[in-house]
Amino acid sequence: MTVFTNRAFDAHEQVVFAQDPISGLHAIMAIHNTSRGPSLGGCRMWPYPDEAAAITDVLRLSRGMTYKSALANLPFGGGKSVIIGDPKRDKSTALFEAMGRAVDSLGGSYTVAEDVGISVEDVETMATQTRHATGTRASGVGDPSPGTAFGVFHGIRAAVRHRLGRDDLSDIPVAVQGLGHVGYNLCRLLSNAGARLYVSDLDAERSREAARAFDARTVAVEDIIAAQVEVFSPCALGGVINDAALQRLQAKIIAGAANNQLAEDRHGQVLKDRGILYAPDYVINAGGIINISHAGPAYNEAKAFQHIARIHDTLLAIFQRADKSGTPTSEAANRLAEERFNPRGTKAAEAA
Ligand code: NAD
């Protein structure tokens, strides 16, 4: 098990291991870069097979948050935390109180929010022990998925404009993979905009529900990647753009909420070579964190959502940059983000 030599370490400022014998907490908090401001990122609870898997995940996720906040122009650095445990079995008030104390011990260099396996209520329990917790109902924000879906919708608009030269989504066929918190909300927005929907979820009842609500066509889980559509929108799992999937993909655009959609970095180049426009996942799915940046007593949903809609313009700028430099959009996004944070880390380092 390695930290410093882990491929995802990439000059993290701090990695903190926290444990609490009474509640059984085993957590890792990673702060990648705070040159833009204190780090912000969700806490994930997952039954990792071993500590090495948890370390790799938290390092990868926290680094990703630096890039995400930089591209959304938010005054945050990148951080993330993981709790090793099964969210179906191992949750308790004591566990999340202990996690809140662990976050508090970092003195504000990391602010925690929700992520996979962690609910708004869990973060609220952490918030009883620290003021460095956000995305709670008291902060005005709560569930991040409507904001994420709204951002993905505007990202799809940008991609359609760039790749298909169309300013509206009327009658554009879109395949949505995964009809969970984000996917279902996204279907509503797409349907209202006149898109023709093809939907798929592991939960067949969920697919039928979406089909009824949005006049969509249901597609078998294994076939959604090959749907005859203009836009493929992954809103389930990461790694869906892999060699096997690329052989079957028909869409001209990939634009969805799932994290880490490209199985490997080189798939960005493969997509470019095939003329498929890829909306980099961490740009298009930043709606939740943009919303959180407005959290507080003066939270104004309309203002926050106007800010989220600007994902459209950020993506257009990335698409144009990629065209100009002849690079995949995934690389163009990374380079733009890297221009916006200091790889040497904290504001103190920046001043030195
Ligand atoms: P969710 O768990 O609510 O929904 C995921 C859905 O995908 C479930 O309904 C599940 O049954 C379905 N699914 C899983 N595997 C599938 C498959 N192979 N084919 C079809 N359906 C499948 O998750 P969510 O909150 O909607 O998030 C969706 C994705 O977006 C995740 O990758 C998440 O990391 C990412 N994301 C979410 C947010 C947010 O605000 N919730 C923010 C940024 C990124």
GROMACS .gro file of C-alpha atoms and ligand atoms in nm:
model
  396
    1MET     CA    1   0.000   0.000   0.000
    2THR     CA    2   0.153   0.330  -0.104
    3VAL     CA    3   0.061   0.694  -0.072
    4PHE     CA    4   0.352   0.908  -0.194
    5THR     CA    5   0.420   0.681  -0.491
    6ASN     CA    6   0.053   0.623  -0.575
    7ARG     CA    7  -0.015   0.743  -0.932
    8ALA     CA    8  -0.303   0.953  -0.803
    9PHE     CA    9  -0.096   1.121  -0.530
   10ASP     CA   10   0.011   1.404  -0.760
   11ALA     CA   11   0.150   1.641  -0.496
   12HIS     CA   12  -0.138   1.623  -0.250
   13GLU     CA   13  -0.088   1.877   0.028
   14GLN     CA   14  -0.223   1.654   0.301
   15VAL     CA   15  -0.364   1.303   0.349
   16VAL     CA   16  -0.510   1.234   0.692
   17PHE     CA   17  -0.615   0.897   0.832
   18ALA     CA   18  -0.882   0.915   1.102
   19GLN     CA   19  -1.015   0.642   1.324
   20ASP     CA   20  -1.251   0.628   1.618
   21PRO     CA   21  -1.254   0.299   1.809
   22ILE     CA   22  -1.593   0.360   1.975
   23SER     CA   23  -1.796   0.423   1.658
   24GLY     CA   24  -1.573   0.209   1.434
   25LEU     CA   25  -1.486   0.500   1.205
   26HIS     CA   26  -1.207   0.438   0.956
   27ALA     CA   27  -1.176   0.736   0.724
   28ILE     CA   28  -0.925   0.904   0.497
   29MET     CA   29  -0.936   1.275   0.415
   30ALA     CA   30  -0.729   1.401   0.124
   31ILE     CA   31  -0.651   1.762   0.040
   32HIS     CA   32  -0.501   1.795  -0.304
   33ASN     CA   33  -0.456   2.167  -0.358
   34THR     CA   34  -0.574   2.480  -0.178
   35SER     CA   35  -0.421   2.751  -0.397
   36ARG     CA   36  -0.770   2.872  -0.498
   37GLY     CA   37  -0.915   2.846  -0.147
   38PRO     CA   38  -1.002   2.590   0.122
   39SER     CA   39  -1.071   2.247  -0.019
   40LEU     CA   40  -1.429   2.130  -0.068
   41GLY     CA   41  -1.552   1.786  -0.166
   42GLY     CA   42  -1.792   1.512  -0.073
   43CYS     CA   43  -1.750   1.224   0.166
   44ARG     CA   44  -1.798   0.880   0.009
   45MET     CA   45  -1.892   0.573   0.212
   46TRP     CA   46  -1.805   0.247   0.041
   47PRO     CA   47  -1.715  -0.111   0.140
   48TYR     CA   48  -1.367  -0.091  -0.014
   49PRO     CA   49  -1.205  -0.434  -0.044
   50ASP     CA   50  -0.888  -0.304   0.122
   51GLU     CA   51  -0.717   0.017   0.238
   52ALA     CA   52  -0.518   0.051  -0.082
   53ALA     CA   53  -0.841   0.079  -0.283
   54ALA     CA   54  -0.973   0.343  -0.044
   55ILE     CA   55  -0.650   0.545  -0.067
   56THR     CA   56  -0.645   0.535  -0.446
   57ASP     CA   57  -1.009   0.639  -0.460
   58VAL     CA   58  -0.976   0.933  -0.221
   59LEU     CA   59  -0.660   1.062  -0.392
   60ARG     CA   60  -0.817   1.039  -0.738
   61LEU     CA   61  -1.139   1.202  -0.624
   62SER     CA   62  -0.975   1.489  -0.435
   63ARG     CA   63  -0.742   1.571  -0.726
   64GLY     CA   64  -1.051   1.571  -0.948
   65MET     CA   65  -1.214   1.829  -0.721
   66THR     CA   66  -0.922   2.070  -0.771
   67TYR     CA   67  -0.980   2.054  -1.146
   68LYS     CA   68  -1.358   2.074  -1.114
   69SER     CA   69  -1.359   2.383  -0.893
   70ALA     CA   70  -1.093   2.553  -1.103
   71LEU     CA   71  -1.292   2.505  -1.424
   72ALA     CA   72  -1.610   2.626  -1.260
   73ASN     CA   73  -1.408   2.928  -1.139
   74LEU     CA   74  -1.500   2.864  -0.776
   75PRO     CA   75  -1.289   2.988  -0.484
   76PHE     CA   76  -1.227   2.634  -0.361
   77GLY     CA   77  -0.943   2.387  -0.363
   78GLY     CA   78  -0.978   2.014  -0.411
   79GLY     CA   79  -1.042   1.771  -0.129
   80LYS     CA   80  -1.244   1.459  -0.063
   81SER     CA   81  -1.294   1.201   0.210
   82VAL     CA   82  -1.388   0.837   0.224
   83ILE     CA   83  -1.532   0.628   0.505
   84ILE     CA   84  -1.447   0.261   0.476
   85GLY     CA   85  -1.774   0.078   0.545
   86ASP     CA   86  -2.099  -0.047   0.401
   87PRO     CA   87  -2.356   0.234   0.386
   88LYS     CA   88  -2.636  -0.026   0.409
   89ARG     CA   89  -2.501  -0.176   0.733
   90ASP     CA   90  -2.246   0.040   0.910
   91LYS     CA   91  -2.411   0.382   0.948
   92SER     CA   92  -2.468   0.527   1.296
   93THR     CA   93  -2.503   0.867   1.455
   94ALA     CA   94  -2.178   0.807   1.649
   95LEU     CA   95  -1.995   0.728   1.322
   96PHE     CA   96  -2.095   1.056   1.155
   97GLU     CA   97  -2.030   1.255   1.473
   98ALA     CA   98  -1.679   1.108   1.478
   99MET     CA   99  -1.641   1.198   1.110
  100GLY     CA  100  -1.755   1.553   1.188
  101ARG     CA  101  -1.485   1.579   1.458
  102ALA     CA  102  -1.225   1.446   1.215
  103VAL     CA  103  -1.321   1.710   0.957
  104ASP     CA  104  -1.315   1.975   1.229
  105SER     CA  105  -0.962   1.877   1.329
  106LEU     CA  106  -0.844   2.007   0.989
  107GLY     CA  107  -0.941   2.358   1.097
  108GLY     CA  108  -1.130   2.453   0.782
  109SER     CA  109  -0.880   2.348   0.518
  110TYR     CA  110  -1.140   2.085   0.416
  111THR     CA  111  -1.518   2.128   0.399
  112VAL     CA  112  -1.723   1.812   0.370
  113ALA     CA  113  -2.040   1.754   0.166
  114GLU     CA  114  -2.234   1.446   0.053
  115ASP     CA  115  -2.124   1.189  -0.204
  116VAL     CA  116  -2.199   0.827  -0.295
  117GLY     CA  117  -2.328   0.636   0.010
  118ILE     CA  118  -2.373   0.953   0.218
  119SER     CA  119  -2.704   1.134   0.254
  120VAL     CA  120  -2.780   1.496   0.335
  121GLU     CA  121  -2.890   1.371   0.681
  122ASP     CA  122  -2.549   1.208   0.737
  123VAL     CA  123  -2.375   1.537   0.658
  124GLU     CA  124  -2.615   1.712   0.894
  125THR     CA  125  -2.499   1.478   1.172
  126MET     CA  126  -2.136   1.567   1.090
  127ALA     CA  127  -2.240   1.934   1.103
  128THR     CA  128  -2.330   1.896   1.472
  129GLN     CA  129  -1.953   1.865   1.533
  130THR     CA  130  -1.806   2.104   1.279
  131ARG     CA  131  -1.900   2.418   1.092
  132HIS     CA  132  -1.699   2.289   0.795
  133ALA     CA  133  -1.986   2.086   0.649
  134THR     CA  134  -2.208   2.207   0.366
  135GLY     CA  135  -2.491   2.096   0.141
  136THR     CA  136  -2.715   2.064   0.448
  137ARG     CA  137  -3.078   2.173   0.437
  138ALA     CA  138  -2.990   2.456   0.678
  139SER     CA  139  -2.748   2.590   0.415
  140GLY     CA  140  -3.041   2.620   0.173
  141VAL     CA  141  -2.895   2.367  -0.069
  142GLY     CA  142  -2.967   2.004   0.030
  143ASP     CA  143  -2.984   1.740  -0.246
  144PRO     CA  144  -2.726   1.836  -0.514
  145SER     CA  145  -2.876   1.629  -0.796
  146PRO     CA  146  -3.130   1.881  -0.937
  147GLY     CA  147  -2.841   2.129  -0.977
  148THR     CA  148  -2.622   1.861  -1.135
  149ALA     CA  149  -2.899   1.765  -1.379
  150PHE     CA  150  -2.955   2.131  -1.469
  151GLY     CA  151  -2.585   2.170  -1.548
  152VAL     CA  152  -2.579   1.854  -1.759
  153PHE     CA  153  -2.882   1.980  -1.952
  154HIS     CA  154  -2.704   2.306  -2.038
  155GLY     CA  155  -2.390   2.108  -2.121
  156ILE     CA  156  -2.588   1.897  -2.368
  157ARG     CA  157  -2.718   2.218  -2.525
  158ALA     CA  158  -2.360   2.340  -2.569
  159ALA     CA  159  -2.245   2.011  -2.722
  160VAL     CA  160  -2.541   2.000  -2.962
  161ARG     CA  161  -2.467   2.355  -3.067
  162HIS     CA  162  -2.099   2.282  -3.128
  163ARG     CA  163  -2.126   1.939  -3.291
  164LEU     CA  164  -2.462   1.955  -3.465
  165GLY     CA  165  -2.494   2.331  -3.519
  166ARG     CA  166  -2.837   2.335  -3.357
  167ASP     CA  167  -2.954   2.589  -3.098
  168ASP     CA  168  -3.242   2.379  -2.970
  169LEU     CA  169  -3.300   2.017  -2.868
  170SER     CA  170  -3.631   1.972  -3.039
  171ASP     CA  171  -3.660   1.616  -3.177
  172ILE     CA  172  -3.292   1.539  -3.103
  173PRO     CA  173  -3.262   1.173  -2.996
  174VAL     CA  174  -3.084   1.136  -2.661
  175ALA     CA  175  -3.002   0.811  -2.475
  176VAL     CA  176  -2.992   0.844  -2.095
  177GLN     CA  177  -2.812   0.561  -1.914
  178GLY     CA  178  -2.914   0.554  -1.547
  179LEU     CA  179  -3.235   0.706  -1.414
  180GLY     CA  180  -3.130   0.783  -1.058
  181HIS     CA  181  -3.126   1.119  -0.886
  182VAL     CA  182  -2.954   1.297  -1.173
  183GLY     CA  183  -3.071   1.094  -1.475
  184TYR     CA  184  -3.440   1.121  -1.393
  185ASN     CA  185  -3.424   1.499  -1.338
  186LEU     CA  186  -3.227   1.530  -1.660
  187CYS     CA  187  -3.494   1.339  -1.854
  188ARG     CA  188  -3.755   1.587  -1.734
  189LEU     CA  189  -3.550   1.885  -1.859
  190LEU     CA  190  -3.471   1.716  -2.191
  191SER     CA  191  -3.831   1.613  -2.243
  192ASN     CA  192  -3.954   1.967  -2.174
  193ALA     CA  193  -3.703   2.089  -2.435
  194GLY     CA  194  -3.852   1.850  -2.694
  195ALA     CA  195  -3.574   1.587  -2.707
  196ARG     CA  196  -3.667   1.231  -2.807
  197LEU     CA  197  -3.563   1.008  -2.517
  198TYR     CA  198  -3.427   0.653  -2.498
  199VAL     CA  199  -3.386   0.542  -2.137
  200SER     CA  200  -3.230   0.254  -1.948
  201ASP     CA  201  -3.182   0.157  -1.584
  202LEU     CA  202  -3.089  -0.164  -1.402
  203ASP     CA  203  -3.420  -0.117  -1.224
  204ALA     CA  204  -3.671  -0.203  -1.497
  205GLU     CA  205  -3.958  -0.036  -1.310
  206ARG     CA  206  -3.762   0.289  -1.303
  207SER     CA  207  -3.723   0.267  -1.683
  208ARG     CA  208  -4.094   0.205  -1.731
  209GLU     CA  209  -4.174   0.499  -1.502
  210ALA     CA  210  -3.950   0.730  -1.708
  211ALA     CA  211  -4.101   0.595  -2.030
  212ARG     CA  212  -4.450   0.683  -1.905
  213ALA     CA  213  -4.354   1.024  -1.765
  214PHE     CA  214  -4.146   1.144  -2.061
  215ASP     CA  215  -4.288   0.951  -2.353
  216ALA     CA  216  -3.949   0.778  -2.376
  217ARG     CA  217  -3.852   0.447  -2.530
  218THR     CA  218  -3.699   0.192  -2.290
  219VAL     CA  219  -3.379   0.014  -2.396
  220ALA     CA  220  -3.217  -0.295  -2.245
  221VAL     CA  221  -2.924  -0.217  -2.014
  222GLU     CA  222  -2.671  -0.386  -2.243
  223ASP     CA  223  -2.800  -0.207  -2.555
  224ILE     CA  224  -2.828   0.159  -2.449
  225ILE     CA  225  -2.467   0.225  -2.556
  226ALA     CA  226  -2.563   0.122  -2.911
  227ALA     CA  227  -2.884   0.324  -2.936
  228GLN     CA  228  -2.929   0.513  -3.265
  229VAL     CA  229  -2.909   0.861  -3.112
  230GLU     CA  230  -2.719   1.185  -3.151
  231VAL     CA  231  -2.638   1.217  -2.778
  232PHE     CA  232  -2.536   0.946  -2.533
  233SER     CA  233  -2.569   1.066  -2.173
  234PRO     CA  234  -2.402   0.840  -1.914
  235CYS     CA  235  -2.569   0.902  -1.577
  236ALA     CA  236  -2.493   0.573  -1.401
  237LEU     CA  237  -2.138   0.448  -1.354
  238GLY     CA  238  -1.787   0.550  -1.448
  239GLY     CA  239  -1.569   0.370  -1.704
  240VAL     CA  240  -1.850   0.333  -1.960
  241ILE     CA  241  -1.639   0.468  -2.246
  242ASN     CA  242  -1.411   0.171  -2.302
  243ASP     CA  243  -1.285  -0.022  -2.604
  244ALA     CA  244  -1.582  -0.259  -2.618
  245ALA     CA  245  -1.837   0.022  -2.579
  246LEU     CA  246  -1.669   0.232  -2.848
  247GLN     CA  247  -1.722  -0.045  -3.102
  248ARG     CA  248  -2.096  -0.016  -3.051
  249LEU     CA  249  -2.145   0.355  -2.982
  250GLN     CA  250  -2.353   0.535  -3.247
  251ALA     CA  251  -2.383   0.881  -3.089
  252LYS     CA  252  -2.194   1.189  -3.209
  253ILE     CA  253  -2.191   1.339  -2.860
  254ILE     CA  254  -2.117   1.201  -2.513
  255ALA     CA  255  -2.248   1.432  -2.242
  256GLY     CA  256  -2.363   1.304  -1.905
  257ALA     CA  257  -2.326   1.324  -1.528
  258ALA     CA  258  -2.130   1.009  -1.443
  259ASN     CA  259  -1.784   1.061  -1.293
  260ASN     CA  260  -1.475   0.920  -1.467
  261GLN     CA  261  -1.655   0.822  -1.787
  262LEU     CA  262  -1.337   0.747  -1.986
  263ALA     CA  263  -1.204   0.404  -1.884
  264GLU     CA  264  -0.854   0.528  -1.977
  265ASP     CA  265  -0.715   0.872  -2.068
  266ARG     CA  266  -0.634   0.750  -2.421
  267HIS     CA  267  -1.006   0.711  -2.493
  268GLY     CA  268  -1.024   1.091  -2.518
  269GLN     CA  269  -0.804   1.068  -2.829
  270VAL     CA  270  -1.005   0.775  -2.968
  271LEU     CA  271  -1.324   0.980  -2.939
  272LYS     CA  272  -1.161   1.276  -3.109
  273ASP     CA  273  -1.035   1.056  -3.396
  274ARG     CA  274  -1.387   0.925  -3.446
  275GLY     CA  275  -1.539   1.274  -3.449
  276ILE     CA  276  -1.733   1.212  -3.130
  277LEU     CA  277  -1.761   1.523  -2.915
  278TYR     CA  278  -1.696   1.444  -2.549
  279ALA     CA  279  -1.812   1.689  -2.280
  280PRO     CA  280  -1.552   1.628  -2.005
  281ASP     CA  281  -1.737   1.478  -1.711
  282TYR     CA  282  -1.600   1.697  -1.436
  283VAL     CA  283  -1.698   2.010  -1.628
  284ILE     CA  284  -2.052   1.911  -1.723
  285ASN     CA  285  -2.135   1.759  -1.381
  286ALA     CA  286  -2.021   2.058  -1.173
  287GLY     CA  287  -2.377   2.186  -1.110
  288GLY     CA  288  -2.390   2.041  -0.759
  289ILE     CA  289  -2.075   2.211  -0.638
  290ILE     CA  290  -2.164   2.539  -0.812
  291ASN     CA  291  -2.492   2.527  -0.622
  292ILE     CA  292  -2.306   2.461  -0.297
  293SER     CA  293  -2.086   2.764  -0.360
  294HIS     CA  294  -2.404   2.970  -0.304
  295ALA     CA  295  -2.493   2.793   0.024
  296GLY     CA  296  -2.567   3.008   0.326
  297PRO     CA  297  -2.839   3.216   0.487
  298ALA     CA  298  -2.875   3.431   0.172
  299TYR     CA  299  -2.908   3.129  -0.062
  300ASN     CA  300  -3.102   3.225  -0.372
  301GLU     CA  301  -3.193   2.931  -0.593
  302ALA     CA  302  -3.260   3.135  -0.907
  303LYS     CA  303  -2.919   3.302  -0.881
  304ALA     CA  304  -2.744   2.971  -0.813
  305PHE     CA  305  -2.911   2.804  -1.112
  306GLN     CA  306  -2.820   3.097  -1.340
  307HIS     CA  307  -2.461   3.036  -1.235
  308ILE     CA  308  -2.496   2.662  -1.310
  309ALA     CA  309  -2.628   2.739  -1.659
  310ARG     CA  310  -2.290   2.897  -1.738
  311ILE     CA  311  -2.154   2.541  -1.774
  312HIS     CA  312  -2.284   2.589  -2.131
  313ASP     CA  313  -2.032   2.867  -2.199
  314THR     CA  314  -1.745   2.694  -2.017
  315LEU     CA  315  -1.794   2.387  -2.234
  316LEU     CA  316  -1.814   2.590  -2.555
  317ALA     CA  317  -1.482   2.754  -2.462
  318ILE     CA  318  -1.327   2.410  -2.403
  319PHE     CA  319  -1.462   2.272  -2.732
  320GLN     CA  320  -1.320   2.572  -2.919
  321ARG     CA  321  -0.982   2.538  -2.747
  322ALA     CA  322  -0.969   2.169  -2.831
  323ASP     CA  323  -1.047   2.242  -3.198
  324LYS     CA  324  -0.780   2.510  -3.213
  325SER     CA  325  -0.508   2.303  -3.047
  326GLY     CA  326  -0.608   1.975  -3.212
  327THR     CA  327  -0.629   1.802  -2.874
  328PRO     CA  328  -0.906   1.589  -2.724
  329THR     CA  329  -1.159   1.791  -2.524
  330SER     CA  330  -1.057   1.599  -2.210
  331GLU     CA  331  -0.701   1.731  -2.245
  332ALA     CA  332  -0.811   2.083  -2.333
  333ALA     CA  333  -1.016   2.089  -2.012
  334ASN     CA  334  -0.724   1.965  -1.802
  335ARG     CA  335  -0.488   2.228  -1.946
  336LEU     CA  336  -0.739   2.508  -1.886
  337ALA     CA  337  -0.790   2.394  -1.525
  338GLU     CA  338  -0.413   2.373  -1.466
  339GLU     CA  339  -0.380   2.736  -1.576
  340ARG     CA  340  -0.618   2.825  -1.294
  341PHE     CA  341  -0.448   2.670  -0.990
  342ASN     CA  342  -0.096   2.670  -0.858
  343PRO     CA  343   0.043   2.315  -0.869
  344ARG     CA  344   0.268   2.406  -0.577
  345GLY     CA  345  -0.036   2.417  -0.354
  346THR     CA  346  -0.148   2.653  -0.082
  347LYS     CA  347  -0.193   3.027  -0.109
  348ALA     CA  348   0.117   3.057   0.111
  349ALA     CA  349   0.320   2.869  -0.151
  350GLU     CA  350   0.173   3.095  -0.417
  351ALA     CA  351   0.296   3.403  -0.234
  352ALA     CA  352   0.647   3.259  -0.180
  353NAD     P1  353  -2.799   0.727  -0.834
  353NAD     O1  354  -2.735   0.618  -0.756
  353NAD     O2  355  -2.916   0.800  -0.778
  353NAD     O3  356  -2.847   0.669  -0.977
  353NAD     C1  357  -2.773   0.584  -1.056
  353NAD     C2  358  -2.873   0.500  -1.136
  353NAD     O4  359  -2.801   0.427  -1.234
  353NAD     C3  360  -2.950   0.399  -1.051
  353NAD     O5  361  -3.089   0.416  -1.076
  353NAD     C4  362  -2.898   0.264  -1.099
  353NAD     O6  363  -2.996   0.163  -1.097
  353NAD     C5  364  -2.857   0.298  -1.242
  353NAD     N1  365  -2.759   0.208  -1.301
  353NAD     C6  366  -2.647   0.154  -1.244
  353NAD     N2  367  -2.580   0.081  -1.335
  353NAD     C7  368  -2.648   0.091  -1.451
  353NAD     C8  369  -2.629   0.039  -1.583
  353NAD     N3  370  -2.526  -0.040  -1.613
  353NAD     N4  371  -2.719   0.070  -1.678
  353NAD     C9  372  -2.825   0.149  -1.650
  353NAD     N5  373  -2.848   0.199  -1.527
  353NAD    C10  374  -2.762   0.171  -1.429
  353NAD     O7  375  -2.679   0.826  -0.874
  353NAD     P2  376  -2.692   0.979  -0.917
  353NAD     O8  377  -2.683   1.066  -0.797
  353NAD     O9  378  -2.806   0.995  -1.013
  353NAD    O10  379  -2.554   0.999  -0.996
  353NAD    C11  380  -2.536   0.941  -1.125
  353NAD    C12  381  -2.390   0.959  -1.167
  353NAD    O11  382  -2.355   1.098  -1.169
  353NAD    C13  383  -2.288   0.892  -1.074
  353NAD    O12  384  -2.179   0.848  -1.153
  353NAD    C14  385  -2.242   1.007  -0.986
  353NAD    O13  386  -2.112   0.985  -0.934
  353NAD    C15  387  -2.244   1.123  -1.084
  353NAD     N6  388  -2.261   1.254  -1.020
  353NAD    C16  389  -2.370   1.279  -0.944
  353NAD    C17  390  -2.385   1.403  -0.884
  353NAD    C18  391  -2.508   1.434  -0.801
  353NAD    O14  392  -2.534   1.552  -0.777
  353NAD     N7  393  -2.585   1.335  -0.757
  353NAD    C19  394  -2.289   1.503  -0.904
  353NAD    C20  395  -2.178   1.476  -0.986
  353NAD    C21  396  -2.166   1.350  -1.044
   0.00000   0.00000   0.00000
